[in-house]
Amino acid sequence: MKSSARQTTPVKIKIAGLNLWYGDNHAVKGIDMAIPANRITALIGPSGCGKSSFLRCINRMNDLIDHVRIDGQVIVDGKNIYDNDVDEIAVRKRIGMVFQQPNPFPKSIYENITYAPLKHGQVRKGRESDALVEASLSSAGLWNEVKDKLHSPGTSLSGGQQQRLCIARAIAVSPDIILMDEPSSALDPISTEKIESLMLELRENYTIVIVTHNMQQAHRTADYTAYFHLGELVEYDETKKLFMNPGQQLTEDYITGRFG
Amino acid sequence: MKKSKKFNSERLMVLVLAMASAISILTTVGILFSILFQAIEFFQLKSFWYFITGTEWSPGQMDSRFGALPIFAGTFMITIIALTIAIPAGIGSAIYMSEYASPRWRNILKPLLEVLAGIPTVVYGFFAALTIAPAIVSFAELLGLDAAYNSALACGLVMGVMIIPVISSLSDDVLRAVPDSQRNASLALGMTHSETIRHIVVPSAMPGIISASLLGLSKAIGETMIVVMAAGLRPNLSWNPLEDMTTVTVRIVDALVGDHAFDSPDTLSAFSLGLVLFVITLILNMISLAQIRKFKTRYKISSL
Amino acid sequence: MNNHPFHDPGLKARHRSARLFKWYATASIALTLAFLCFFLFDMGRTAFPALWQTYVKVDVSYSEKTLRLTSKAIDRKYRKIVSRAWLRNIRRQVEVKPELMGHTLSQWVLADDQVDQYMKGHHYNLKVKQIAVVEALKVEGAIEMRWNNIFFARGDSKLPENAGLLSALIGSLLTLGVTMLVAFPLGVMTAVYLEEFARDNTLTRFIEVNINNLAAIPSILFGLLGLAVFINLFGLPRSSPLVGGLTLALMTLPIIIVSARAALRSVPDSIRQAGYGLGLTRVQIVQDHVLPLAMPGILTGSVIGVAQAMGETAPLIIIGMIAFIPDSPTSIVEAATVLPAQIFTWAGLPERAYVEKTAAGIVVILLILFLLNTIAVYLRKKYEIKC
């Protein structure tokens, strides 16, 4: 039961009949969804509703967990990423991810950024990677704060800075899509605000899908919002419409705080 | 009145407990001094300088000479062979268990490696002498080489296998203590599983892996039974692992099992060798402990 | 078909190196376990023949002459066939059963080790004439292999066919008894002190570092300590289970301390708080409430400590526990040997017949260690359910 969002922009990710089981636990149930390009799409819903599991299907992070079974299609730019001829490494290269807890590597800020692009052969050491570090950190709004200590460890930054470093690290691989799994739930309000305004800037160049517990966050940042309940997609619409005039009783109960 | 009596017995109890824990310090002090005094006595009879640099070890003679260099060299050779086996295999096993094996497999593999760790070294020694050493002689013959029946290679190989679980067990603990968020971060950047292990997980766990390897090194240097049973007695300054060599521990046993007077230089030489062993292993243990502390503070881990 | 947006030919090489790396990790553990299998198989194969011993049926005459010179009890041609150890026993046979005197009985007697080796198809040292005698006995059905009782019922012997593990087993038992009597209380007391009473000061930290270090000191150095302190300084008897046990106790101490501390730490603090609430003293709380809860964990660690001490050889060699001990020791101050030392002694003997005995000794010690570890695992399981 859902009303599909009226799309005014081209579709970036088309999800069709997606199911996911952890062993016998049917965690994601038959999701059909079209995620528009260069927009922020928020996934909300109570804990255990399958929104994070769903998010991890989009860059095949669930492949790594034992006893997980997935069927259905996730079509990105016209290609199902679960097709046999698709390499999950190539998928994750194009679809970046930012996690709930900031997780910089125990390396320098500089190396945090350049690690993956160097291994992917996207840049060479020296001037190219210097430029990449500056560009990525600037996009993540972190350049001015860290430009004088690029070689100190990434873990020496504050929590909010670490999370922006993680975003810069994801951007450095030049993905088209960035998935964010509750990116600010571990941060203070000021850092959260910085992350949110960063997301709005990044929307220009990236398709962003964010899982959040925080309905205000979805309201403030997302163009479209999807409400998940018990593994099902209950409602998916423009954020404004979903919050002002939810089409489903379940959605209304959730956003008015009757449960959560 | 009753209360103060209770209080006194309480204090007495704590005092007794404190004294019990002093035993461990006494043991270390006891080992140090029992070795040190006899070693000093030895160096009053024989030159310390020659002991460190001399190349002839000939106890039990009129003009006995105690140059320990060939003994150190033999120890070094066998230790190097052992670590060449144990470090790659130990770390590889640890990586397999912590990164690739499913929980079910790990629960099978870990106890199996513990079996290997629990085998008494006298058993390894017998195996080295009975099975491995003759096999090496035959194999060398096939290649047209000459191998001794108590070759350094045979000891080193078996000792290497003995040390694998020492290294793999601690390394496995350390690798598993690296938070999963690190692995996820790397994988989400499009790195392969093995790149993630090589570039992220292993470097993070490096202090612990170094600690484990140093522990293995210390074990190899101090190992006695394998070399007593499968290595030679002849101090031999050579680079050829197919030759027989002797080690510090072998000479300690040899000096103390014979019927020499306790204050003869022959017997006392065992303590001077023991002193060297004590100092080297102590330094290795200290570095090893410092490394593991470094790892613990990095990830704020209190167990391990 | 390959022109989809996720096509990336550069990944091929990276996947190849990934496979190579996984292959390396798998090979490491596979080779290690292959070694374990090969080793266990090789020991088992070598040890197996020791389970049987050859007996021959010959006429034995009991007379005055026989008692004077026991080798006269049997036909000349059997002199190298029958075990000298059995012949030596004739005098005692007669002492126990005097009615044997004056009779000649056809009976099964223990064969010499060379005959035994010949029967088992090993390397043997028999003259052609003696082989003929053995073959004749075979035809008569007067030679057979029997379950080797001697191996478990007797002590060491210079004659391989008469050598057994019993004295070493008892020596091990006495030694480990001393070890645990000393190490268990000391270890638990140290752990209780460090965990429950000690303040976190420099001295405490020094004790901790010291215990960690003690655990990594080469075992042979403990032997030097035992020799210099227990034997030379205190004058305790050399080669005795007392000295051996004390030496091993110092080695086992760190293992017990570490496991006991872990067990004490896992007792929830609420138990202690509850005790304070009832007005109990710290000693009372620890004694009556904390220690009993930690006991299974402490016992697990102690059993592991015993298992380690059981296989320890080097320090015991230094303090002389490799003496030849045919009769089982009856006290902790007599000269004794222990299982691994017995294995070491046998491994060094030139007679081929000792090889299988050594391997059999090894199988016995491995079985005991397996048993001890099973007990430890059982205790740990029980403990886990409780908490």
mmCIF file of N, CA, C and O in Angstrom, chain C residues 294-366:
data_model
loop_
_atom_site.group_PDB
_atom_site.id
_atom_site.type_symbol
_atom_site.label_atom_id
_atom_site.label_comp_id
_atom_site.label_asym_id
_atom_site.label_seq_id
_atom_site.Cartn_x
_atom_site.Cartn_y
_atom_site.Cartn_z
ATOM 1 N N ALA C 294 33.488 -17.313 41.961
ATOM 2 C CA ALA C 294 34.587 -17.305 40.993
ATOM 3 C C ALA C 294 35.227 -18.680 40.868
ATOM 4 O O ALA C 294 36.019 -18.915 39.958
ATOM 5 N N MET C 295 34.883 -19.593 41.791
ATOM 6 C CA MET C 295 35.609 -20.858 41.872
ATOM 7 C C MET C 295 35.650 -21.674 40.572
ATOM 8 O O MET C 295 36.724 -22.156 40.207
ATOM 9 N N PRO C 296 34.521 -21.828 39.866
ATOM 10 C CA PRO C 296 34.622 -22.622 38.617
ATOM 11 C C PRO C 296 35.645 -22.043 37.653
ATOM 12 O O PRO C 296 36.438 -22.791 37.064
ATOM 13 N N GLY C 297 35.672 -20.729 37.530
ATOM 14 C CA GLY C 297 36.640 -20.087 36.648
ATOM 15 C C GLY C 297 38.061 -20.330 37.118
ATOM 16 O O GLY C 297 38.975 -20.593 36.330
ATOM 17 N N ILE C 298 38.256 -20.246 38.439
ATOM 18 C CA ILE C 298 39.594 -20.471 38.996
ATOM 19 C C ILE C 298 40.020 -21.915 38.751
ATOM 20 O O ILE C 298 41.166 -22.188 38.373
ATOM 21 N N LEU C 299 39.066 -22.836 38.935
ATOM 22 C CA LEU C 299 39.395 -24.260 38.723
ATOM 23 C C LEU C 299 39.767 -24.519 37.264
ATOM 24 O O LEU C 299 40.708 -25.252 36.983
ATOM 25 N N THR C 300 39.014 -23.882 36.346
ATOM 26 C CA THR C 300 39.342 -24.049 34.926
ATOM 27 C C THR C 300 40.793 -23.660 34.676
ATOM 28 O O THR C 300 41.564 -24.408 34.064
ATOM 29 N N GLY C 301 41.166 -22.486 35.174
ATOM 30 C CA GLY C 301 42.531 -22.019 34.991
ATOM 31 C C GLY C 301 43.533 -22.959 35.626
ATOM 32 O O GLY C 301 44.609 -23.215 35.063
ATOM 33 N N SER C 302 43.179 -23.500 36.785
ATOM 34 C CA SER C 302 44.108 -24.392 37.477
ATOM 35 C C SER C 302 44.312 -25.689 36.703
ATOM 36 O O SER C 302 45.429 -26.211 36.638
ATOM 37 N N VAL C 303 43.217 -26.207 36.126
ATOM 38 C CA VAL C 303 43.349 -27.442 35.358
ATOM 39 C C VAL C 303 44.254 -27.196 34.149
ATOM 40 O O VAL C 303 45.124 -28.015 33.824
ATOM 41 N N ILE C 304 44.085 -26.022 33.509
ATOM 42 C CA ILE C 304 44.955 -25.692 32.381
ATOM 43 C C ILE C 304 46.401 -25.576 32.863
ATOM 44 O O ILE C 304 47.336 -26.033 32.199
ATOM 45 N N GLY C 305 46.567 -25.002 34.055
ATOM 46 C CA GLY C 305 47.905 -24.909 34.637
ATOM 47 C C GLY C 305 48.516 -26.277 34.861
ATOM 48 O O GLY C 305 49.699 -26.506 34.549
ATOM 49 N N VAL C 306 47.723 -27.214 35.395
ATOM 50 C CA VAL C 306 48.215 -28.580 35.612
ATOM 51 C C VAL C 306 48.626 -29.199 34.282
ATOM 52 O O VAL C 306 49.682 -29.835 34.168
ATOM 53 N N ALA C 307 47.790 -28.989 33.256
ATOM 54 C CA ALA C 307 48.086 -29.579 31.955
ATOM 55 C C ALA C 307 49.429 -29.063 31.430
ATOM 56 O O ALA C 307 50.217 -29.819 30.871
ATOM 57 N N GLN C 308 49.682 -27.761 31.648
ATOM 58 C CA GLN C 308 50.962 -27.219 31.196
ATOM 59 C C GLN C 308 52.114 -27.814 31.981
ATOM 60 O O GLN C 308 53.138 -28.197 31.411
ATOM 61 N N ALA C 309 51.952 -27.861 33.295
ATOM 62 C CA ALA C 309 53.025 -28.366 34.153
ATOM 63 C C ALA C 309 53.306 -29.829 33.841
ATOM 64 O O ALA C 309 54.444 -30.284 33.881
ATOM 65 N N MET C 310 52.246 -30.551 33.493
ATOM 66 C CA MET C 310 52.356 -31.978 33.197
ATOM 67 C C MET C 310 53.346 -32.256 32.065
ATOM 68 O O MET C 310 54.059 -33.251 32.079
ATOM 69 N N GLY C 311 53.375 -31.383 31.060
ATOM 70 C CA GLY C 311 54.229 -31.636 29.906
ATOM 71 C C GLY C 311 55.607 -31.016 30.022
ATOM 72 O O GLY C 311 56.441 -31.183 29.144
ATOM 73 N N GLU C 312 55.839 -30.288 31.112
ATOM 74 C CA GLU C 312 57.092 -29.550 31.255
ATOM 75 C C GLU C 312 58.250 -30.492 31.537
ATOM 76 O O GLU C 312 58.145 -31.372 32.393
ATOM 77 N N THR C 313 59.327 -30.362 30.803
ATOM 78 C CA THR C 313 60.454 -31.283 30.951
ATOM 79 C C THR C 313 61.747 -30.581 31.320
ATOM 80 O O THR C 313 62.462 -31.010 32.228
ATOM 81 N N ALA C 314 62.043 -29.495 30.610
ATOM 82 C CA ALA C 314 63.371 -28.886 30.723
ATOM 83 C C ALA C 314 63.783 -28.561 32.163
ATOM 84 O O ALA C 314 64.873 -28.953 32.589
ATOM 85 N N PRO C 315 62.930 -27.864 32.945
ATOM 86 C CA PRO C 315 63.386 -27.524 34.300
ATOM 87 C C PRO C 315 63.614 -28.772 35.158
ATOM 88 O O PRO C 315 64.469 -28.768 36.039
ATOM 89 N N LEU C 316 62.845 -29.831 34.874
ATOM 90 C CA LEU C 316 62.977 -31.046 35.684
ATOM 91 C C LEU C 316 64.263 -31.788 35.345
ATOM 92 O O LEU C 316 64.847 -32.469 36.201
ATOM 93 N N ILE C 317 64.708 -31.665 34.097
ATOM 94 C CA ILE C 317 65.987 -32.263 33.732
ATOM 95 C C ILE C 317 67.101 -31.591 34.528
ATOM 96 O O ILE C 317 67.994 -32.236 35.059
ATOM 97 N N ILE C 318 67.003 -30.262 34.620
ATOM 98 C CA ILE C 318 68.044 -29.504 35.324
ATOM 99 C C ILE C 318 68.139 -29.928 36.791
ATOM 100 O O ILE C 318 69.217 -30.014 37.349
ATOM 101 N N ILE C 319 66.976 -30.196 37.400
ATOM 102 C CA ILE C 319 67.041 -30.586 38.808
ATOM 103 C C ILE C 319 67.157 -32.094 38.974
ATOM 104 O O ILE C 319 66.959 -32.635 40.059
ATOM 105 N N GLY C 320 67.487 -32.784 37.897
ATOM 106 C CA GLY C 320 67.872 -34.189 38.000
ATOM 107 C C GLY C 320 66.751 -35.204 37.988
ATOM 108 O O GLY C 320 66.942 -36.345 38.402
ATOM 109 N N MET C 321 65.562 -34.837 37.500
ATOM 110 C CA MET C 321 64.475 -35.820 37.498
ATOM 111 C C MET C 321 64.496 -36.712 36.257
ATOM 112 O O MET C 321 63.458 -37.058 35.710
ATOM 113 N N ILE C 322 65.686 -37.044 35.798
ATOM 114 C CA ILE C 322 65.766 -37.978 34.684
ATOM 115 C C ILE C 322 66.517 -39.228 35.104
ATOM 116 O O ILE C 322 67.034 -39.967 34.293
ATOM 117 N N ALA C 323 66.552 -39.443 36.430
ATOM 118 C CA ALA C 323 67.263 -40.622 36.929
ATOM 119 C C ALA C 323 66.543 -41.882 36.457
ATOM 120 O O ALA C 323 65.390 -41.844 36.057
ATOM 121 N N PHE C 324 67.281 -43.002 36.508
ATOM 122 C CA PHE C 324 66.680 -44.285 36.166
ATOM 123 C C PHE C 324 65.909 -44.789 37.384
ATOM 124 O O PHE C 324 66.492 -45.083 38.414
ATOM 125 N N ILE C 325 64.582 -44.847 37.261
ATOM 126 C CA ILE C 325 63.739 -45.187 38.415
ATOM 127 C C ILE C 325 62.915 -46.428 38.095
ATOM 128 O O ILE C 325 61.832 -46.334 37.528
ATOM 129 N N PRO C 326 63.403 -47.626 38.452
ATOM 130 C CA PRO C 326 62.630 -48.838 38.158
ATOM 131 C C PRO C 326 61.425 -49.000 39.075
ATOM 132 O O PRO C 326 60.395 -49.533 38.675
ATOM 133 N N ASP C 327 61.554 -48.560 40.345
ATOM 134 C CA ASP C 327 60.465 -48.752 41.296
ATOM 135 C C ASP C 327 59.748 -47.439 41.564
ATOM 136 O O ASP C 327 60.361 -46.377 41.619
ATOM 137 N N SER C 328 58.425 -47.537 41.724
ATOM 138 C CA SER C 328 57.648 -46.325 41.922
ATOM 139 C C SER C 328 58.034 -45.657 43.227
ATOM 140 O O SER C 328 58.196 -46.317 44.238
ATOM 141 N N PRO C 329 58.174 -44.329 43.206
ATOM 142 C CA PRO C 329 58.485 -43.615 44.441
ATOM 143 C C PRO C 329 57.296 -43.678 45.389
ATOM 144 O O PRO C 329 56.148 -43.746 44.956
ATOM 145 N N THR C 330 57.573 -43.666 46.690
ATOM 146 C CA THR C 330 56.481 -43.731 47.659
ATOM 147 C C THR C 330 56.376 -42.452 48.465
ATOM 148 O O THR C 330 55.445 -42.284 49.244
ATOM 149 N N SER C 331 57.335 -41.542 48.314
ATOM 150 C CA SER C 331 57.218 -40.269 49.026
ATOM 151 C C SER C 331 57.777 -39.164 48.144
ATOM 152 O O SER C 331 58.423 -39.440 47.132
ATOM 153 N N ILE C 332 57.552 -37.930 48.579
ATOM 154 C CA ILE C 332 57.951 -36.823 47.720
ATOM 155 C C ILE C 332 59.414 -36.447 47.894
ATOM 156 O O ILE C 332 59.883 -35.496 47.283
ATOM 157 N N VAL C 333 60.146 -37.162 48.736
ATOM 158 C CA VAL C 333 61.560 -36.814 48.883
ATOM 159 C C VAL C 333 62.472 -37.862 48.249
ATOM 160 O O VAL C 333 63.691 -37.722 48.258
ATOM 161 N N GLU C 334 61.860 -38.938 47.693
ATOM 162 C CA GLU C 334 62.671 -39.934 46.996
ATOM 163 C C GLU C 334 62.968 -39.462 45.573
ATOM 164 O O GLU C 334 62.244 -38.642 45.029
ATOM 165 N N ALA C 335 64.008 -40.056 45.014
ATOM 166 C CA ALA C 335 64.288 -39.757 43.613
ATOM 167 C C ALA C 335 63.129 -40.282 42.762
ATOM 168 O O ALA C 335 62.615 -41.377 43.010
ATOM 169 N N ALA C 336 62.727 -39.506 41.795
ATOM 170 C CA ALA C 336 61.611 -39.916 40.940
ATOM 171 C C ALA C 336 61.816 -39.357 39.548
ATOM 172 O O ALA C 336 62.677 -38.510 39.321
ATOM 173 N N THR C 337 61.014 -39.860 38.636
ATOM 174 C CA THR C 337 61.002 -39.267 37.300
ATOM 175 C C THR C 337 59.554 -38.966 36.953
ATOM 176 O O THR C 337 58.644 -39.402 37.659
ATOM 177 N N VAL C 338 59.334 -38.207 35.909
ATOM 178 C CA VAL C 338 57.972 -37.873 35.503
ATOM 179 C C VAL C 338 57.762 -38.328 34.064
ATOM 180 O O VAL C 338 58.720 -38.650 33.368
ATOM 181 N N LEU C 339 56.502 -38.327 33.650
ATOM 182 C CA LEU C 339 56.179 -38.854 32.319
ATOM 183 C C LEU C 339 57.018 -38.246 31.186
ATOM 184 O O LEU C 339 57.663 -38.990 30.443
ATOM 185 N N PRO C 340 57.017 -36.918 31.041
ATOM 186 C CA PRO C 340 57.787 -36.387 29.907
ATOM 187 C C PRO C 340 59.282 -36.678 30.035
ATOM 188 O O PRO C 340 59.956 -36.874 29.011
ATOM 189 N N ALA C 341 59.792 -36.729 31.272
ATOM 190 C CA ALA C 341 61.214 -37.032 31.447
ATOM 191 C C ALA C 341 61.493 -38.484 31.052
ATOM 192 O O ALA C 341 62.537 -38.805 30.478
ATOM 193 N N GLN C 342 60.527 -39.366 31.354
ATOM 194 C CA GLN C 342 60.668 -40.761 30.955
ATOM 195 C C GLN C 342 60.708 -40.872 29.430
ATOM 196 O O GLN C 342 61.503 -41.618 28.861
ATOM 197 N N ILE C 343 59.849 -40.102 28.799
ATOM 198 C CA ILE C 343 59.834 -40.076 27.332
ATOM 199 C C ILE C 343 61.187 -39.612 26.801
ATOM 200 O O ILE C 343 61.755 -40.204 25.887
ATOM 201 N N PHE C 344 61.704 -38.549 27.439
ATOM 202 C CA PHE C 344 63.006 -38.017 27.032
ATOM 203 C C PHE C 344 64.088 -39.087 27.196
ATOM 204 O O PHE C 344 64.908 -39.298 26.294
ATOM 205 N N THR C 345 64.070 -39.787 28.329
ATOM 206 C CA THR C 345 65.085 -40.815 28.573
ATOM 207 C C THR C 345 64.989 -41.915 27.523
ATOM 208 O O THR C 345 65.993 -42.318 26.933
ATOM 209 N N TRP C 346 63.794 -42.427 27.319
ATOM 210 C CA TRP C 346 63.612 -43.516 26.349
ATOM 211 C C TRP C 346 64.010 -43.076 24.939
ATOM 212 O O TRP C 346 64.600 -43.845 24.186
ATOM 213 N N ALA C 347 63.680 -41.823 24.609
ATOM 214 C CA ALA C 347 63.984 -41.337 23.264
ATOM 215 C C ALA C 347 65.491 -41.354 23.015
ATOM 216 O O ALA C 347 65.946 -41.473 21.882
ATOM 217 N N GLY C 348 66.269 -41.252 24.098
ATOM 218 C CA GLY C 348 67.712 -41.194 23.926
ATOM 219 C C GLY C 348 68.387 -42.551 23.936
ATOM 220 O O GLY C 348 69.596 -42.644 23.728
ATOM 221 N N LEU C 349 67.631 -43.629 24.193
ATOM 222 C CA LEU C 349 68.254 -44.952 24.284
ATOM 223 C C LEU C 349 68.438 -45.557 22.893
ATOM 224 O O LEU C 349 67.624 -45.338 22.000
ATOM 225 N N PRO C 350 69.506 -46.330 22.725
ATOM 226 C CA PRO C 350 69.806 -46.827 21.377
ATOM 227 C C PRO C 350 68.920 -47.989 20.919
ATOM 228 O O PRO C 350 68.725 -48.170 19.724
ATOM 229 N N GLU C 351 68.372 -48.806 21.845
ATOM 230 C CA GLU C 351 67.606 -49.981 21.427
ATOM 231 C C GLU C 351 66.360 -49.575 20.656
ATOM 232 O O GLU C 351 65.606 -48.719 21.086
ATOM 233 N N ARG C 352 66.157 -50.236 19.517
ATOM 234 C CA ARG C 352 65.017 -49.915 18.662
ATOM 235 C C ARG C 352 63.687 -50.119 19.389
ATOM 236 O O ARG C 352 62.712 -49.407 19.143
ATOM 237 N N ALA C 353 63.679 -51.080 20.307
ATOM 238 C CA ALA C 353 62.422 -51.415 20.988
ATOM 239 C C ALA C 353 61.893 -50.247 21.810
ATOM 240 O O ALA C 353 60.702 -50.186 22.111
ATOM 241 N N TYR C 354 62.793 -49.308 22.188
ATOM 242 C CA TYR C 354 62.328 -48.171 22.982
ATOM 243 C C TYR C 354 61.577 -47.149 22.142
ATOM 244 O O TYR C 354 60.856 -46.314 22.681
ATOM 245 N N VAL C 355 61.775 -47.183 20.823
ATOM 246 C CA VAL C 355 61.110 -46.179 19.983
ATOM 247 C C VAL C 355 59.597 -46.282 20.137
ATOM 248 O O VAL C 355 58.906 -45.294 20.386
ATOM 249 N N GLU C 356 59.078 -47.529 20.025
ATOM 250 C CA GLU C 356 57.627 -47.687 20.143
ATOM 251 C C GLU C 356 57.147 -47.372 21.557
ATOM 252 O O GLU C 356 56.056 -46.855 21.756
ATOM 253 N N LYS C 357 58.019 -47.672 22.535
ATOM 254 C CA LYS C 357 57.644 -47.354 23.926
ATOM 255 C C LYS C 357 57.562 -45.841 24.110
ATOM 256 O O LYS C 357 56.645 -45.333 24.770
ATOM 257 N N THR C 358 58.538 -45.131 23.528
ATOM 258 C CA THR C 358 58.525 -43.669 23.618
ATOM 259 C C THR C 358 57.233 -43.124 23.015
ATOM 260 O O THR C 358 56.536 -42.314 23.636
ATOM 261 N N ALA C 359 56.928 -43.606 21.822
ATOM 262 C CA ALA C 359 55.716 -43.129 21.151
ATOM 263 C C ALA C 359 54.485 -43.473 21.977
ATOM 264 O O ALA C 359 53.559 -42.655 22.105
ATOM 265 N N ALA C 360 54.481 -44.677 22.565
ATOM 266 C CA ALA C 360 53.332 -45.070 23.392
ATOM 267 C C ALA C 360 53.232 -44.165 24.610
ATOM 268 O O ALA C 360 52.131 -43.754 25.005
ATOM 269 N N GLY C 361 54.384 -43.850 25.198
ATOM 270 C CA GLY C 361 54.394 -42.910 26.325
ATOM 271 C C GLY C 361 53.805 -41.576 25.911
ATOM 272 O O GLY C 361 53.025 -40.959 26.643
ATOM 273 N N ILE C 362 54.171 -41.131 24.709
ATOM 274 C CA ILE C 362 53.656 -39.861 24.193
ATOM 275 C C ILE C 362 52.140 -39.926 24.035
ATOM 276 O O ILE C 362 51.421 -39.004 24.420
ATOM 277 N N VAL C 363 51.655 -41.048 23.486
ATOM 278 C CA VAL C 363 50.203 -41.180 23.319
ATOM 279 C C VAL C 363 49.517 -41.119 24.678
ATOM 280 O O VAL C 363 48.491 -40.453 24.842
ATOM 281 N N VAL C 364 50.128 -41.772 25.682
ATOM 282 C CA VAL C 364 49.533 -41.736 27.024
ATOM 283 C C VAL C 364 49.475 -40.300 27.535
ATOM 284 O O VAL C 364 48.440 -39.835 28.019
ATOM 285 N N ILE C 365 50.593 -39.586 27.402
ATOM 286 C CA ILE C 365 50.613 -38.211 27.933
ATOM 287 C C ILE C 365 49.621 -37.328 27.172
ATOM 288 O O ILE C 365 48.921 -36.500 27.767
ATOM 289 N N LEU C 366 49.514 -37.543 25.849
ATOM 290 C CA LEU C 366 48.564 -36.739 25.082
ATOM 291 C C LEU C 366 47.130 -37.037 25.509
ATOM 292 O O LEU C 366 46.293 -36.137 25.593
#
